[in-house]
Coordinates of N, CA and C in Angstrom, one line a residue:
M2 N 193.3 149.7 109.2 CA 192.5 150.1 108.0 C 191.1 150.4 108.4
L3 N 190.6 151.5 108.0 CA 189.2 151.8 108.2 C 188.3 151.1 107.2
L4 N 187.1 150.7 107.6 CA 186.1 150.2 106.7 C 185.0 151.3 106.6
F5 N 184.7 151.7 105.4 CA 183.8 152.8 105.1 C 182.6 152.2 104.4
I6 N 181.5 152.1 105.0 CA 180.3 151.5 104.4 C 179.5 152.7 103.9
E7 N 179.2 152.6 102.6 CA 178.6 153.8 101.9 C 177.6 153.4 100.9
Y8 N 176.7 154.4 100.6 CA 175.9 154.3 99.4 C 176.3 155.5 98.5
P9 N 177.1 155.2 97.4 CA 177.7 156.3 96.7 C 176.8 157.4 96.2
K10 N 175.5 157.2 96.0 CA 174.6 158.2 95.6 C 174.2 159.1 96.7
C11 N 174.4 158.7 97.9 CA 174.0 159.5 99.1 C 174.9 160.7 99.3
T12 N 174.3 161.8 99.5 CA 175.0 163.1 99.7 C 175.9 163.1 100.9
T13 N 175.3 162.6 102.0 CA 176.1 162.5 103.3 C 177.3 161.6 103.1
C14 N 177.1 160.5 102.4 CA 178.2 159.5 102.2 C 179.3 160.2 101.4
R15 N 178.9 160.9 100.4 CA 179.9 161.6 99.5 C 180.7 162.6 100.4
K16 N 180.0 163.3 101.2 CA 180.6 164.3 102.1 C 181.6 163.6 103.1
A17 N 181.2 162.5 103.6 CA 182.1 161.7 104.5 C 183.3 161.2 103.8
R18 N 183.1 160.7 102.6 CA 184.2 160.2 101.8 C 185.2 161.3 101.5
K19 N 184.7 162.5 101.1 CA 185.6 163.6 100.8 C 186.4 164.0 102.1
W20 N 185.7 164.0 103.3 CA 186.4 164.3 104.5 C 187.5 163.3 104.8
L21 N 187.3 162.0 104.6 CA 188.3 161.0 104.8 C 189.5 161.2 103.8
E22 N 189.2 161.5 102.6 CA 190.2 161.8 101.6 C 191.0 163.1 101.9
E23 N 190.3 164.1 102.3 CA 191.0 165.4 102.7 C 192.0 165.2 103.9
H24 N 191.6 164.3 104.8 CA 192.5 164.0 105.9 C 193.4 162.9 105.7
K25 N 193.5 162.5 104.4 CA 194.5 161.4 104.0 C 194.4 160.2 104.8
L26 N 193.2 159.7 105.2 CA 193.0 158.5 105.9 C 192.7 157.4 105.0
E27 N 193.4 156.3 105.1 CA 193.2 155.1 104.3 C 192.0 154.4 104.7
F28 N 191.2 154.0 103.7 CA 190.0 153.2 104.1 C 189.6 152.3 102.9
E29 N 188.9 151.3 103.3 CA 188.3 150.3 102.3 C 186.9 150.7 102.2
A30 N 186.4 151.0 101.0 CA 185.0 151.4 100.8 C 184.2 150.1 100.4
R31 N 183.0 150.1 101.0 CA 182.1 149.0 100.6 C 180.7 149.6 100.3
H32 N 180.1 149.2 99.2 CA 178.8 149.7 98.8 C 177.8 148.9 99.6
I33 N 176.9 149.6 100.3 CA 176.0 149.0 101.2 C 174.9 148.2 100.5
Q34 N 174.6 148.6 99.3 CA 173.5 147.9 98.6 C 174.1 146.6 97.9
E35 N 175.3 146.7 97.4 CA 175.9 145.6 96.7 C 176.4 144.5 97.7
T36 N 176.9 145.0 98.9 CA 177.4 144.1 99.9 C 176.8 144.6 101.3
P37 N 175.6 144.2 101.6 CA 174.9 144.7 102.8 C 175.6 144.1 104.0
P38 N 175.6 144.8 105.2 CA 176.2 144.2 106.4 C 175.5 142.9 106.8
K39 N 176.4 142.0 107.2 CA 175.9 140.6 107.6 C 175.3 140.8 109.1
L40 N 174.5 139.9 109.5 CA 174.0 139.9 110.8 C 175.1 139.9 111.9
S41 N 176.1 139.1 111.7 CA 177.2 139.1 112.7 C 177.9 140.4 112.7
E42 N 178.1 141.1 111.6 CA 178.7 142.4 111.6 C 177.8 143.4 112.3
L43 N 176.6 143.4 112.0 CA 175.7 144.4 112.7 C 175.7 144.2 114.2
K44 N 175.7 143.0 114.7 CA 175.7 142.8 116.1 C 177.0 143.3 116.7
K45 N 178.2 143.0 116.0 CA 179.5 143.5 116.5 C 179.5 145.0 116.5
W46 N 179.1 145.6 115.4 CA 179.1 147.1 115.2 C 178.2 147.8 116.2
N47 N 177.1 147.2 116.4 CA 176.2 147.8 117.4 C 176.8 147.9 118.8
K48 N 177.5 146.8 119.1 CA 178.2 146.8 120.4 C 179.3 147.8 120.5
L49 N 180.1 147.9 119.4 CA 181.2 148.8 119.4 C 180.8 150.3 119.3
S50 N 179.6 150.5 118.8 CA 179.1 151.9 118.6 C 178.6 152.5 119.9
G51 N 178.1 151.6 120.8 CA 177.5 152.1 122.1 C 176.2 152.7 121.8
L52 N 175.6 152.6 120.6 CA 174.3 153.2 120.3 C 173.2 152.2 120.4
P53 N 172.0 152.7 120.7 CA 170.8 151.8 120.6 C 170.7 151.3 119.2
L54 N 170.2 150.1 119.1 CA 170.0 149.5 117.7 C 169.2 150.3 116.8
R55 N 168.3 151.0 117.3 CA 167.4 151.9 116.6 C 168.2 152.9 115.7
K56 N 169.3 153.3 116.2 CA 170.2 154.3 115.5 C 170.8 153.7 114.2
F57 N 170.7 152.4 114.0 CA 171.2 151.8 112.8 C 170.2 151.8 111.7
F58 N 169.0 152.3 111.9 CA 168.0 152.3 110.9 C 168.0 153.7 110.1
N59 N 167.9 153.6 108.8 CA 167.9 154.8 107.9 C 166.5 155.3 107.9
T60 N 166.2 156.2 108.9 CA 164.9 156.7 109.1 C 164.5 157.7 108.0
C61 N 165.4 158.1 107.2 CA 165.1 159.0 106.1 C 164.8 158.2 104.8
G62 N 165.1 157.0 104.8 CA 165.0 156.2 103.6 C 163.6 155.8 103.1
Q63 N 163.5 155.5 101.9 CA 162.3 155.1 101.2 C 161.8 153.8 101.8
K64 N 162.7 152.8 102.0 CA 162.3 151.5 102.5 C 161.8 151.6 103.9
Y65 N 162.4 152.5 104.7 CA 161.9 152.7 106.1 C 160.4 153.1 106.1
R66 N 160.1 154.1 105.2 CA 158.8 154.6 105.0 C 157.8 153.5 104.5
E67 N 158.3 152.8 103.4 CA 157.5 151.8 102.8 C 157.0 150.7 103.8
L68 N 158.0 150.3 104.6 CA 157.7 149.3 105.6 C 157.0 149.8 106.9
N69 N 156.8 151.1 106.9 CA 156.1 151.7 108.1 C 156.9 151.4 109.4
L70 N 158.2 151.5 109.3 CA 159.0 151.1 110.5 C 158.9 152.1 111.6
K71 N 158.5 153.3 111.3 CA 158.4 154.3 112.4 C 157.4 153.7 113.5
D72 N 156.3 153.1 113.0 CA 155.3 152.6 113.9 C 155.5 151.2 114.3
R73 N 156.3 150.4 113.5 CA 156.5 149.0 113.8 C 157.7 148.7 114.7
L74 N 158.8 149.5 114.6 CA 160.0 149.1 115.3 C 159.8 148.9 116.8
G75 N 159.0 149.7 117.4 CA 158.8 149.5 118.9 C 158.2 148.2 119.3
D76 N 157.5 147.5 118.4 CA 156.9 146.3 118.7 C 157.7 145.1 118.2
M77 N 158.9 145.4 117.6 CA 159.7 144.3 117.1 C 160.8 143.9 118.2
S78 N 161.1 142.6 118.2 CA 162.1 142.2 119.1 C 163.5 142.6 118.5
E79 N 164.5 142.5 119.4 CA 165.9 142.9 118.9 C 166.3 141.9 117.8
K80 N 165.9 140.7 117.9 CA 166.3 139.7 116.8 C 165.6 140.1 115.5
Q81 N 164.3 140.5 115.6 CA 163.6 140.9 114.4 C 164.2 142.1 113.8
Q82 N 164.6 143.1 114.6 CA 165.3 144.3 114.1 C 166.6 143.9 113.4
Y83 N 167.4 143.1 114.0 CA 168.7 142.7 113.4 C 168.4 142.0 112.1
D84 N 167.5 141.1 112.1 CA 167.2 140.3 110.9 C 166.7 141.3 109.7
L85 N 165.9 142.3 110.1 CA 165.5 143.2 109.1 C 166.6 144.1 108.6
L86 N 167.5 144.5 109.4 CA 168.7 145.3 109.0 C 169.6 144.5 108.1
A87 N 169.7 143.2 108.4 CA 170.6 142.3 107.6 C 170.0 141.9 106.3
S88 N 168.7 142.1 106.2 CA 168.0 141.7 105.0 C 168.1 142.7 103.8
D89 N 168.4 143.9 104.1 CA 168.5 145.0 103.0 C 169.3 146.1 103.5
G90 N 170.4 146.3 102.7 CA 171.4 147.4 103.1 C 170.8 148.8 103.0
M91 N 169.7 149.0 102.3 CA 169.1 150.3 102.2 C 168.3 150.7 103.4
I92 N 168.1 149.7 104.3 CA 167.4 150.0 105.6 C 168.4 150.6 106.6
V93 N 169.7 150.3 106.4 CA 170.7 150.6 107.3 C 171.2 152.1 107.1
K94 N 171.3 152.8 108.2 CA 171.8 154.2 108.2 C 173.2 154.2 107.7
R95 N 173.6 155.2 107.0 CA 174.9 155.3 106.4 C 175.4 156.7 106.4
P96 N 176.6 157.0 106.3 CA 177.7 156.0 106.2 C 177.9 155.3 107.6
I97 N 178.6 154.2 107.6 CA 179.1 153.6 108.8 C 180.6 153.5 108.6
L98 N 181.3 153.9 109.7 CA 182.8 153.9 109.7 C 183.2 152.9 110.8
V99 N 183.9 151.9 110.4 CA 184.4 150.9 111.4 C 185.9 151.0 111.6
T100 N 186.3 151.3 112.8 CA 187.7 151.4 113.2 C 188.0 150.1 114.0
E101 N 189.2 150.0 114.5 CA 189.5 148.8 115.2 C 188.7 148.6 116.5
D102 N 188.3 149.7 117.1 CA 187.6 149.6 118.4 C 186.4 150.5 118.5
K103 N 185.9 151.1 117.4 CA 184.8 152.0 117.5 C 184.0 151.9 116.1
V104 N 182.7 152.2 116.2 CA 181.9 152.3 115.0 C 181.1 153.6 115.1
L105 N 181.3 154.3 114.0 CA 180.5 155.6 113.9 C 179.4 155.4 112.8
V106 N 178.2 155.8 113.2 CA 177.1 155.7 112.3 C 176.6 157.1 112.0
G107 N 176.5 157.3 110.7 CA 176.1 158.7 110.2 C 177.4 159.5 110.2
F108 N 177.3 160.7 109.6 CA 178.5 161.5 109.5 C 178.3 162.8 110.3
K109 N 178.9 162.8 111.4 CA 179.0 164.1 112.2 C 180.5 164.4 112.3
E110 N 180.8 165.5 111.6 CA 182.2 165.9 111.4 C 183.0 165.9 112.8
S111 N 182.4 166.6 113.8 CA 183.1 166.7 115.1 C 183.3 165.3 115.7
E112 N 182.4 164.4 115.6 CA 182.6 163.1 116.1 C 183.7 162.3 115.4
W113 N 183.7 162.5 114.1 CA 184.8 161.8 113.3 C 186.2 162.4 113.6
E114 N 186.2 163.8 113.8 CA 187.5 164.4 114.1 C 188.0 163.9 115.5
E115 N 187.1 163.9 116.4 CA 187.5 163.4 117.8 C 188.0 162.0 117.7
T116 N 187.3 161.1 117.0 CA 187.6 159.7 117.0 C 188.8 159.4 116.2
L117 N 188.9 160.0 115.0 CA 190.0 159.7 114.1 C 191.2 160.6 114.2
L118 N 191.1 161.8 114.6 CA 192.2 162.7 114.7 C 192.5 163.2 116.1
G119 N 191.7 162.7 117.1 CA 192.0 163.1 118.5 C 191.8 164.5 118.8
K120 N 190.9 165.2 118.0 CA 190.7 166.7 118.2 C 189.6 166.9 119.2

């Protein structure tokens, strides 16, 4: 079963959900603001994604701008970055799709097709 972390008001998340439904893929949806990712999940997902931790930040979000993270992230330790991500789901980039052995951050249709459909 796929775990789909979303913010339902987000246009990209709605597009990703529609894509999953069109391809008849079963998933469990989780609202990122109501149930933000736990620190342990973020660490596991970061490892499975193969992405730098920086890619887990929602750089387009209001919170990111309010906290001036563009200028502050470079000076933060990895632990501080993880703690910040775990403190507020709205700081985390979405959607996140968690499969058994891979994590996709953001919605890139070609990446999702390759990972989920083998295309």
